[in-house]
Amino acid sequence: MKPDTAPRANLPLPARMLLRDWRAGELRVLALALVIAVASVTSVAFFADRVWQALTREANQMLGADVLLMSDHPFAPDLRDEAARRGLARADGVSFVSMARAGEAAQLAGVKAVSTGYPLRGKLRIAPRLNAEDAETDAIPPPGTVWLDERLSAALGVKTGEQIELGNTRFTVGAVLTLEPDRGVSFFNIAPRLLMRLDDLAATGLIQTGSRASYQLYLAGARAAAAAYADWAKPKLGPGQRIESLGNARPEVRAGLDRAQQFLGLSAMLAVILAAVAIALSTRRYTQRHLDGYAVMRCFGALQGRLFALFSWEFVLLGLAACTAGCVLGYAGQALIARWLTDIVASSLPQPGWYPVLQGFAAGLLLLLGFALPPLLQLKNVPAIRVIRREVGAPRQSALAAYALGLGALAALLLWQAGEVKLGATVFGGFAAAFLVFWLASLGALRLFAVLGRAGSLSWRYGLANLRRRSRGNAVQIVALALGLTVLLLLTFIRGDLLESWRTKLPQDAPNRFVVNIQPDQLRPLAQFLAQNGVTAANSFPMVRARLTAINGRTIAAADFSDERAKRQIDREFNLSFMQTMPAGNQVTEGRWFTHEDFAQGAVSVEIWIAERLGIKLGDQLKFSGGGASVSVPVTSVRKLDWDSMRPNFFFITTPKALAEFPVSYMSTFRLAGADPLFTARLTQAFPNLTVIDVSAVMRQVNGILDQVIRAVEFVFLFALVAGVLVLYAALLSTQDERLQEAALMRALGASRAQVAGAQRAEFLALGLVAGVLASAGASAIGYVLAEHVFQFPWQFNAAIWFAGPLAGLACVGLNAWLGGRAALNHPPMLALREAS
Amino acid sequence: MIKAAGLSKVVPNGPSQLLILHEIDLAVMAGEAVAIVGASGSGKSTLLGLLAGLDTPSAGSVQLDGVELFALGEDGRAALRAQLLGFVFQSFQLLPALNALENVMLPLELAGARDAARRAAAMLERVGLGERLAHYPKYLSGGEQQRVALARAFVIEPKLLLADEPTGNLDADTGAAIIDLMFALNAAAGTTLVLVTHDDAIARRCQRQIRLAGGRIVA
Ligand SMILES: Nc1ncnc2c1ncn2[C@@H]1O[C@H](COP(=O)(O)OP(=O)(O)OP(=O)(O)O)[C@@H](O)[C@H]1O
Ligand SMILES: [Mg+2]
């Protein structure tokens, strides 16, 4: 036979060693673990990157643009020119309130005049007449026509084809406007919509200098270009101008997306943890198998530094190769997901960036370094005498100290993956604690088994004695299994809770109509009217419009604040409410809800976001003025609101008596099943001063987006799960050597197949149960912290987790026993013993 | 070539101490062939390990080729071994991940030799394994593994060869062939041989025999 190494003779020695180790099958588990780790990190990153872009774009429908500029006066030309220069698509809009008339009927309408192209994101939907089926359209009203929403059509009593008057002009009603993607939920001051083209606006004579109107500049384009434009424009905006973002326009959607991102980050982190476990196990195995070789080379006179460099380079080369393979696999995986996803994400997915590749390489190399370096460094201390006396120089396995570096690397990676300190720290802290506890608990359990193993059948005794005899190796395996299972349980249960809490945020019976401006004496007749029309369960809230004029006796003005939204709020009236009990979805974070004393003396509860912006603290004295009245009350609590919900939310809630002097009106929310434009018409006929807001279209839209987010999350979850199972399998495989050898030895010494199998079963049963129980405990504890402090949904004791853990543990070792055990039984003992010698 | 003086090895044995080697004095001339014999557990392997600088003695000194071995550090001793020494282990110590050829190439590669593959193949040919180059140790018989280990020790053409039971697993014919090979090397290149053996026939072929019993030289 010709020496086949000849062509490779000019490769550097580490590369040759790598090829030889690879060919001999020494590195497969490690390489596999690395590839899977990198593949899951990159595919989650690739996927998150692309889906993120797509979902954001989808969500941007709610702005009608990627970037939306708002102004109370016309935009200067340079803002438009710069957008054109950066290749962004543009549309203009002007909104104002004006009276629309049709014959005798007149109704205040929210007029919006738009240029061709509007909306740049999302679609308008129109119907040919009231109650007819609607459809998407790319157009805007043709010249001389307007589109009215259902409410305005009903209020004016006009049909399509009929005429209405607006300012100096007559328009033909072209269609019923059923959905305006950027309409949003603003509970107040919303008049029914009239949509017209911008070209027709001048003729109406409604907009003159000084008219109250709001101007919109809709822009859309490549993500980077849009973001760059926003950065460029921000400092150029004058007073009365701002950039609208999803965060402040649609807090409920923003909150959903943020959660989804957290969950994606969590999935990727957990994949990294699994990979770390597998890498730690396989490098441990690798170094143990190479101790002798190392001593032999020392005996040939190789210097320590030289050998260290040799092994290190071998690992670096392995790492680079595995990372490359992992990235390719990750890319392929996400491409597959992307194809599948094009069905649900309407807009085509943008191309992924290079960042995930960087992330994959960094993750892979960091993990390899963190977990392979410590055993390599231990290898350095192996004395040459080991070639004569085997027991000398096995590295001292103080596992914790050796893996400190690995744990450090893991912590860094997790924080990076989480993109958020709290989530990253919780997960890492949780797993570090779990690691410690698992280690101690597994040693304890092994001791216990040793006691139990004193009686029983031969197989039983032998199996349990095995556990004790190799207690360190078994403890390692239990810890690895338990960690892996913890991850899988967490993923399964957290995901369930997360999705459940999302779905309950927008229950099927959530209110879809808001009625505002109800006068106190209308409350009773309105309730009767609603009851007659089959509406039950209407909720009413008192509303008082007032300005915040002083904090602790000091008069405040917009100029006192730096935050843009705070400034705007100070210039406007707040909607205050007063009530006895705290509304649902609110949570006191500081202080306490009103007490008897508070009710007697007057007090206010402040929402946390506005409190932070305005610098309001517990105990501060707030002065509100409005409608000729004013009141000063102390802050007795700070509340957190549930912005995901579609409930009306109030920044300030006072005790009822405090606002007694102020003019009060009421808002009522209820659910109307199905679209019923005539109901609205009847209601406004009976109570002409009321404004009815239909949020069902908006709710459908929000639900649609959340549905997509949920499906994306489900998919990434599935992916992380598959990666996790693979890594777990790799971890299990890595402890197989010893078992194979032992089984061979037992059989060589005359044990029957049944006895060998029985001993293995006893051993695996014990391993699986201990690992499973530990995993259940770990997943419950970490799940509790995550739910309460990161994802913020109420944690529920989950009994299922305590069954799932041990069952999964048994299934895992069962699989391992089946694969490994079969190999051990079918492997001729001779071969196993040879391999062992 | 080798000069050992007052070489002792003591290991702790629970509360007491276990004396493995006791004040060994010994000198081996360059080109000489010396056999170390003695009962199992008499300390032969331990002595050989000390002579190679693989372990440190409790007392005493060793000079190899005029260099005071234990005045050097671990790496210094390793460097000296690389220059000077071939070692055949009682338990072969082939690297399981390397095939026969690669095992033999390893010391050459570590020394940075250019034609490692050719030289290693030639040496395996000489020990009768020219047809088994690509086989892994686990597929070789005990005797074949031993021959690979010998080839690995010979391939760097050491000035001093220390061999711990080099023929322990070989049948008489193969054993004799190996021993012939070692003595041929000894004759041709002036390699100094120190062999540990149970085999009287082999011991008799050496110029000198050193008998160990209970860690002392008795003859
Ligand atoms: N580090 C050590 N700790 C305890 N005992 C040791 C140690 N090293 C050697 N011994 C003991 O010293 C004695 C000599 O060992 P050595 O391996 O040198 O014997 P040997 O003469 O080579 O025997 P064999 O012919 O069986 O190979 C043995 O009893 C061995 O158990
Ligand atoms: Mg011996």
PDB file of N, CA and C in Angstrom, chain A residues 1 3-5 13 16-17 20-21 23-24 26 290 292-293 296-307 310 384-388 390 831 834-835, chain B residues 45 49 54-55 74-75 78-79 81-82 87 89 91 93 95 97-99 101-102 105-107 109-110 117 130-131 133-136 138-141 152:
ATOM      1  N   MET A   1       0.843  -1.210   0.000  1.00  0.00           N
ATOM      2  CA  MET A   1       0.000   0.000   0.000  1.00  0.00           C
ATOM      3  C   MET A   1       0.879   1.262   0.000  1.00  0.00           C
ATOM      4  N   PRO A   3       1.873   5.016   0.778  1.00  0.00           N
ATOM      5  CA  PRO A   3       1.509   5.962   1.852  1.00  0.00           C
ATOM      6  C   PRO A   3       0.626   7.072   1.293  1.00  0.00           C
ATOM      7  N   ASP A   4      -0.600   7.145   1.839  1.00  0.00           N
ATOM      8  CA  ASP A   4      -1.542   8.115   1.269  1.00  0.00           C
ATOM      9  C   ASP A   4      -1.341   9.515   1.815  1.00  0.00           C
ATOM     10  N   THR A   5      -0.407   9.613   2.729  1.00  0.00           N
ATOM     11  CA  THR A   5      -0.191  10.936   3.313  1.00  0.00           C
ATOM     12  C   THR A   5       0.741  11.789   2.466  1.00  0.00           C
ATOM     13  N   LEU A  13       1.777  20.743  10.115  1.00  0.00           N
ATOM     14  CA  LEU A  13       1.503  19.611  10.982  1.00  0.00           C
ATOM     15  C   LEU A  13       0.119  19.656  11.649  1.00  0.00           C
ATOM     16  N   ARG A  16      -2.359  18.417   9.276  1.00  0.00           N
ATOM     17  CA  ARG A  16      -2.265  16.974   9.064  1.00  0.00           C
ATOM     18  C   ARG A  16      -2.869  16.224  10.250  1.00  0.00           C
ATOM     19  N   MET A  17      -2.563  16.706  11.466  1.00  0.00           N
ATOM     20  CA  MET A  17      -3.118  16.056  12.657  1.00  0.00           C
ATOM     21  C   MET A  17      -4.646  16.125  12.630  1.00  0.00           C
ATOM     22  N   ARG A  20      -6.001  13.614  10.244  1.00  0.00           N
ATOM     23  CA  ARG A  20      -5.892  12.255  10.776  1.00  0.00           C
ATOM     24  C   ARG A  20      -6.917  12.007  11.869  1.00  0.00           C
ATOM     25  N   ASP A  21      -7.049  12.957  12.781  1.00  0.00           N
ATOM     26  CA  ASP A  21      -8.027  12.784  13.856  1.00  0.00           C
ATOM     27  C   ASP A  21      -9.424  12.673  13.275  1.00  0.00           C
ATOM     28  N   ARG A  23     -10.269  11.622  10.255  1.00  0.00           N
ATOM     29  CA  ARG A  23     -10.432  10.358   9.563  1.00  0.00           C
ATOM     30  C   ARG A  23     -10.638   9.235  10.578  1.00  0.00           C
ATOM     31  N   ALA A  24      -9.974   9.364  11.708  1.00  0.00           N
ATOM     32  CA  ALA A  24     -10.089   8.320  12.721  1.00  0.00           C
ATOM     33  C   ALA A  24     -11.380   8.456  13.520  1.00  0.00           C
ATOM     34  N   GLU A  26     -12.200  10.864  15.550  1.00  0.00           N
ATOM     35  CA  GLU A  26     -11.988  11.395  16.897  1.00  0.00           C
ATOM     36  C   GLU A  26     -12.753  12.691  17.135  1.00  0.00           C
ATOM     37  N   HIS A 290      -6.717  11.656  24.282  1.00  0.00           N
ATOM     38  CA  HIS A 290      -5.417  12.049  23.751  1.00  0.00           C
ATOM     39  C   HIS A 290      -4.333  12.177  24.803  1.00  0.00           C
ATOM     40  N   ASP A 292      -2.708   9.887  26.438  1.00  0.00           N
ATOM     41  CA  ASP A 292      -1.594   8.969  26.202  1.00  0.00           C
ATOM     42  C   ASP A 292      -0.728   9.447  25.049  1.00  0.00           C
ATOM     43  N   GLY A 293      -1.403   9.842  23.976  1.00  0.00           N
ATOM     44  CA  GLY A 293      -0.656  10.330  22.814  1.00  0.00           C
ATOM     45  C   GLY A 293       0.216  11.508  23.196  1.00  0.00           C
ATOM     46  N   VAL A 296       3.213  10.271  25.015  1.00  0.00           N
ATOM     47  CA  VAL A 296       4.152   9.646  24.077  1.00  0.00           C
ATOM     48  C   VAL A 296       4.964  10.710  23.346  1.00  0.00           C
ATOM     49  N   MET A 297       4.281  11.743  22.916  1.00  0.00           N
ATOM     50  CA  MET A 297       5.001  12.784  22.191  1.00  0.00           C
ATOM     51  C   MET A 297       5.999  13.508  23.081  1.00  0.00           C
ATOM     52  N   ARG A 298       5.619  13.667  24.327  1.00  0.00           N
ATOM     53  CA  ARG A 298       6.572  14.244  25.284  1.00  0.00           C
ATOM     54  C   ARG A 298       7.796  13.338  25.361  1.00  0.00           C
ATOM     55  N   CYS A 299       7.525  12.059  25.345  1.00  0.00           N
ATOM     56  CA  CYS A 299       8.590  11.093  25.453  1.00  0.00           C
ATOM     57  C   CYS A 299       9.517  11.153  24.240  1.00  0.00           C
ATOM     58  N   PHE A 300       8.949  11.489  23.084  1.00  0.00           N
ATOM     59  CA  PHE A 300       9.791  11.670  21.891  1.00  0.00           C
ATOM     60  C   PHE A 300      10.565  12.969  21.947  1.00  0.00           C
ATOM     61  N   GLY A 301      10.320  13.740  22.958  1.00  0.00           N
ATOM     62  CA  GLY A 301      11.094  14.958  23.091  1.00  0.00           C
ATOM     63  C   GLY A 301      10.398  16.207  22.595  1.00  0.00           C
ATOM     64  N   ALA A 302       9.073  16.134  22.338  1.00  0.00           N
ATOM     65  CA  ALA A 302       8.383  17.350  21.909  1.00  0.00           C
ATOM     66  C   ALA A 302       8.239  18.284  23.108  1.00  0.00           C
ATOM     67  N   LEU A 303       8.460  19.566  22.890  1.00  0.00           N
ATOM     68  CA  LEU A 303       8.386  20.523  23.991  1.00  0.00           C
ATOM     69  C   LEU A 303       6.929  20.851  24.297  1.00  0.00           C
ATOM     70  N   GLN A 304       6.690  21.189  25.558  1.00  0.00           N
ATOM     71  CA  GLN A 304       5.323  21.496  25.984  1.00  0.00           C
ATOM     72  C   GLN A 304       4.669  22.565  25.135  1.00  0.00           C
ATOM     73  N   GLY A 305       5.397  23.665  24.947  1.00  0.00           N
ATOM     74  CA  GLY A 305       4.851  24.786  24.191  1.00  0.00           C
ATOM     75  C   GLY A 305       4.494  24.357  22.779  1.00  0.00           C
ATOM     76  N   ARG A 306       5.369  23.555  22.221  1.00  0.00           N
ATOM     77  CA  ARG A 306       5.174  23.073  20.864  1.00  0.00           C
ATOM     78  C   ARG A 306       3.899  22.234  20.765  1.00  0.00           C
ATOM     79  N   LEU A 307       3.740  21.328  21.718  1.00  0.00           N
ATOM     80  CA  LEU A 307       2.564  20.462  21.690  1.00  0.00           C
ATOM     81  C   LEU A 307       1.292  21.260  21.924  1.00  0.00           C
ATOM     82  N   LEU A 310       0.489  22.914  18.842  1.00  0.00           N
ATOM     83  CA  LEU A 310       0.001  21.934  17.872  1.00  0.00           C
ATOM     84  C   LEU A 310      -1.478  21.637  18.079  1.00  0.00           C
ATOM     85  N   ALA A 384       5.387  12.972  31.213  1.00  0.00           N
ATOM     86  CA  ALA A 384       5.766  11.932  30.273  1.00  0.00           C
ATOM     87  C   ALA A 384       5.694  10.550  30.925  1.00  0.00           C
ATOM     88  N   ILE A 385       5.850  10.495  32.239  1.00  0.00           N
ATOM     89  CA  ILE A 385       5.881   9.216  32.932  1.00  0.00           C
ATOM     90  C   ILE A 385       4.588   8.441  32.749  1.00  0.00           C
ATOM     91  N   ARG A 386       3.541   9.148  32.304  1.00  0.00           N
ATOM     92  CA  ARG A 386       2.264   8.485  32.065  1.00  0.00           C
ATOM     93  C   ARG A 386       2.403   7.305  31.103  1.00  0.00           C
ATOM     94  N   VAL A 387       3.422   7.349  30.238  1.00  0.00           N
ATOM     95  CA  VAL A 387       3.590   6.236  29.307  1.00  0.00           C
ATOM     96  C   VAL A 387       3.944   4.964  30.054  1.00  0.00           C
ATOM     97  N   ILE A 388       4.474   5.119  31.263  1.00  0.00           N
ATOM     98  CA  ILE A 388       4.822   3.926  32.024  1.00  0.00           C
ATOM     99  C   ILE A 388       3.767   3.607  33.065  1.00  0.00           C
ATOM    100  N   ARG A 390      -0.030   4.469  33.859  1.00  0.00           N
ATOM    101  CA  ARG A 390      -1.238   5.060  33.302  1.00  0.00           C
ATOM    102  C   ARG A 390      -1.934   6.051  34.225  1.00  0.00           C
ATOM    103  N   LEU A 831     -13.463  -6.685  19.600  1.00  0.00           N
ATOM    104  CA  LEU A 831     -13.121  -5.413  18.955  1.00  0.00           C
ATOM    105  C   LEU A 831     -13.134  -4.281  19.982  1.00  0.00           C
ATOM    106  N   ARG A 834     -10.095  -4.426  22.076  1.00  0.00           N
ATOM    107  CA  ARG A 834      -8.929  -3.954  21.335  1.00  0.00           C
ATOM    108  C   ARG A 834      -8.880  -2.444  21.305  1.00  0.00           C
ATOM    109  N   GLU A 835     -10.072  -1.863  21.013  1.00  0.00           N
ATOM    110  CA  GLU A 835     -10.126  -0.406  20.947  1.00  0.00           C
ATOM    111  C   GLU A 835      -9.727   0.186  22.279  1.00  0.00           C
TER     112      GLU A 835
ATOM    113  N   SER B  45      10.938  -1.213  34.933  1.00  0.00           N
ATOM    114  CA  SER B  45      10.331  -0.118  34.160  1.00  0.00           C
ATOM    115  C   SER B  45      10.618   1.228  34.812  1.00  0.00           C
ATOM    116  N   GLY B  49      12.430   4.374  33.035  1.00  0.00           N
ATOM    117  CA  GLY B  49      11.792   5.689  32.954  1.00  0.00           C
ATOM    118  C   GLY B  49      12.692   6.783  33.501  1.00  0.00           C
ATOM    119  N   LEU B  54      11.894  10.524  32.118  1.00  0.00           N
ATOM    120  CA  LEU B  54      10.438  10.645  32.059  1.00  0.00           C
ATOM    121  C   LEU B  54       9.867  10.948  33.430  1.00  0.00           C
ATOM    122  N   ASP B  55      10.635  10.634  34.453  1.00  0.00           N
ATOM    123  CA  ASP B  55      10.168  10.874  35.812  1.00  0.00           C
ATOM    124  C   ASP B  55      11.378  11.393  36.587  1.00  0.00           C
ATOM    125  N   GLU B  74      11.800  20.033  32.611  1.00  0.00           N
ATOM    126  CA  GLU B  74      11.008  19.096  31.822  1.00  0.00           C
ATOM    127  C   GLU B  74      11.274  19.257  30.329  1.00  0.00           C
ATOM    128  N   ASP B  75      11.176  20.500  29.880  1.00  0.00           N
ATOM    129  CA  ASP B  75      11.355  20.749  28.465  1.00  0.00           C
ATOM    130  C   ASP B  75      12.793  20.506  28.018  1.00  0.00           C
ATOM    131  N   ALA B  78      13.096  16.908  27.560  1.00  0.00           N
ATOM    132  CA  ALA B  78      12.401  16.516  26.333  1.00  0.00           C
ATOM    133  C   ALA B  78      13.278  16.808  25.123  1.00  0.00           C
ATOM    134  N   ALA B  79      13.909  17.966  25.122  1.00  0.00           N
ATOM    135  CA  ALA B  79      14.759  18.342  23.993  1.00  0.00           C
ATOM    136  C   ALA B  79      15.927  17.361  23.862  1.00  0.00           C
ATOM    137  N   ARG B  81      15.908  14.241  24.840  1.00  0.00           N
ATOM    138  CA  ARG B  81      15.354  12.984  24.318  1.00  0.00           C
ATOM    139  C   ARG B  81      15.186  13.060  22.810  1.00  0.00           C
ATOM    140  N   ALA B  82      14.695  14.231  22.357  1.00  0.00           N
ATOM    141  CA  ALA B  82      14.467  14.372  20.924  1.00  0.00           C
ATOM    142  C   ALA B  82      15.759  14.153  20.144  1.00  0.00           C
ATOM    143  N   PHE B  87      12.544   5.114  22.494  1.00  0.00           N
ATOM    144  CA  PHE B  87      11.987   4.414  23.646  1.00  0.00           C
ATOM    145  C   PHE B  87      10.921   3.448  23.150  1.00  0.00           C
ATOM    146  N   PHE B  89       7.921   1.110  24.623  1.00  0.00           N
ATOM    147  CA  PHE B  89       7.197   0.957  25.878  1.00  0.00           C
ATOM    148  C   PHE B  89       6.678  -0.457  26.048  1.00  0.00           C
ATOM    149  N   SER B  91       3.858  -1.216  27.155  1.00  0.00           N
ATOM    150  CA  SER B  91       2.484  -1.269  26.634  1.00  0.00           C
ATOM    151  C   SER B  91       2.341  -0.532  25.299  1.00  0.00           C
ATOM    152  N   GLN B  93       1.939   1.874  23.496  1.00  0.00           N
ATOM    153  CA  GLN B  93       1.613   3.301  23.431  1.00  0.00           C
ATOM    154  C   GLN B  93       1.553   3.833  22.015  1.00  0.00           C
ATOM    155  N   LEU B  95      -0.596   5.662  19.099  1.00  0.00           N
ATOM    156  CA  LEU B  95      -1.708   6.607  19.143  1.00  0.00           C
ATOM    157  C   LEU B  95      -2.878   6.019  18.362  1.00  0.00           C
ATOM    158  N   ALA B  97      -5.513   7.170  17.122  1.00  0.00           N
ATOM    159  CA  ALA B  97      -6.098   7.927  16.021  1.00  0.00           C
ATOM    160  C   ALA B  97      -5.184   7.958  14.803  1.00  0.00           C
ATOM    161  N   LEU B  98      -3.975   7.444  14.946  1.00  0.00           N
ATOM    162  CA  LEU B  98      -3.046   7.461  13.819  1.00  0.00           C
ATOM    163  C   LEU B  98      -2.864   6.034  13.313  1.00  0.00           C
ATOM    164  N   ASN B  99      -2.735   5.887  11.995  1.00  0.00           N
ATOM    165  CA  ASN B  99      -2.486   4.554  11.473  1.00  0.00           C
ATOM    166  C   ASN B  99      -1.006   4.211  11.664  1.00  0.00           C
ATOM    167  N   LEU B 101       1.596   3.872   9.724  1.00  0.00           N
ATOM    168  CA  LEU B 101       2.581   4.766   9.104  1.00  0.00           C
ATOM    169  C   LEU B 101       2.675   6.083   9.873  1.00  0.00           C
ATOM    170  N   GLU B 102       1.530   6.634  10.207  1.00  0.00           N
ATOM    171  CA  GLU B 102       1.530   7.934  10.876  1.00  0.00           C
ATOM    172  C   GLU B 102       2.133   7.856  12.266  1.00  0.00           C
ATOM    173  N   MET B 105       5.684   8.013  11.647  1.00  0.00           N
ATOM    174  CA  MET B 105       6.094   9.329  11.152  1.00  0.00           C
ATOM    175  C   MET B 105       6.160  10.371  12.262  1.00  0.00           C
ATOM    176  N   LEU B 106       5.333  10.151  13.314  1.00  0.00           N
ATOM    177  CA  LEU B 106       5.128  11.205  14.315  1.00  0.00           C
ATOM    178  C   LEU B 106       6.411  11.808  14.882  1.00  0.00           C
ATOM    179  N   PRO B 107       7.373  10.980  15.361  1.00  0.00           N
ATOM    180  CA  PRO B 107       8.580  11.607  15.919  1.00  0.00           C
ATOM    181  C   PRO B 107       9.361  12.401  14.870  1.00  0.00           C
ATOM    182  N   GLU B 109       8.033  13.938  12.291  1.00  0.00           N
ATOM    183  CA  GLU B 109       7.291  15.169  12.037  1.00  0.00           C
ATOM    184  C   GLU B 109       7.504  16.170  13.153  1.00  0.00           C
ATOM    185  N   LEU B 110       7.504  15.656  14.388  1.00  0.00           N
ATOM    186  CA  LEU B 110       7.712  16.571  15.516  1.00  0.00           C
ATOM    187  C   LEU B 110       9.092  17.200  15.428  1.00  0.00           C
ATOM    188  N   ALA B 117       7.411  10.551   5.616  1.00  0.00           N
ATOM    189  CA  ALA B 117       6.612   9.430   5.125  1.00  0.00           C
ATOM    190  C   ALA B 117       7.507   8.347   4.520  1.00  0.00           C
ATOM    191  N   GLY B 130       5.407  -3.759   5.900  1.00  0.00           N
ATOM    192  CA  GLY B 130       5.277  -2.937   4.688  1.00  0.00           C
ATOM    193  C   GLY B 130       3.886  -2.959   4.093  1.00  0.00           C
ATOM    194  N   GLU B 131       3.111  -4.013   4.399  1.00  0.00           N
ATOM    195  CA  GLU B 131       1.776  -4.124   3.795  1.00  0.00           C
ATOM    196  C   GLU B 131       0.688  -3.526   4.682  1.00  0.00           C
ATOM    197  N   LEU B 133       0.628  -0.411   6.269  1.00  0.00           N
ATOM    198  CA  LEU B 133       0.867   1.001   6.595  1.00  0.00           C
ATOM    199  C   LEU B 133      -0.384   1.755   7.036  1.00  0.00           C
ATOM    200  N   ALA B 134      -1.509   1.493   6.348  1.00  0.00           N
ATOM    201  CA  ALA B 134      -2.692   2.320   6.603  1.00  0.00           C
ATOM    202  C   ALA B 134      -3.582   1.743   7.696  1.00  0.00           C
ATOM    203  N   HIS B 135      -3.113   0.692   8.357  1.00  0.00           N
ATOM    204  CA  HIS B 135      -3.981   0.093   9.371  1.00  0.00           C
ATOM    205  C   HIS B 135      -3.851   0.796  10.718  1.00  0.00           C
ATOM    206  N   TYR B 136      -4.989   0.865  11.394  1.00  0.00           N
ATOM    207  CA  TYR B 136      -4.990   1.483  12.716  1.00  0.00           C
ATOM    208  C   TYR B 136      -4.546   0.466  13.757  1.00  0.00           C
ATOM    209  N   LYS B 138      -5.772  -0.598  16.412  1.00  0.00           N
ATOM    210  CA  LYS B 138      -6.725  -1.568  16.966  1.00  0.00           C
ATOM    211  C   LYS B 138      -6.930  -2.756  16.037  1.00  0.00           C
ATOM    212  N   TYR B 139      -6.545  -2.608  14.770  1.00  0.00           N
ATOM    213  CA  TYR B 139      -6.691  -3.738  13.854  1.00  0.00           C
ATOM    214  C   TYR B 139      -5.399  -4.552  13.717  1.00  0.00           C
ATOM    215  N   LEU B 140      -4.376  -4.173  14.490  1.00  0.00           N
ATOM    216  CA  LEU B 140      -3.120  -4.918  14.430  1.00  0.00           C
ATOM    217  C   LEU B 140      -3.059  -5.862  15.624  1.00  0.00           C
ATOM    218  N   SER B 141      -2.365  -6.972  15.444  1.00  0.00           N
ATOM    219  CA  SER B 141      -2.216  -7.895  16.565  1.00  0.00           C
ATOM    220  C   SER B 141      -1.223  -7.305  17.545  1.00  0.00           C
ATOM    221  N   ARG B 152       8.845   2.870  15.310  1.00  0.00           N
ATOM    222  CA  ARG B 152       8.748   4.265  15.735  1.00  0.00           C
ATOM    223  C   ARG B 152       9.978   4.688  16.543  1.00  0.00           C
TER     224      ARG B 152
END
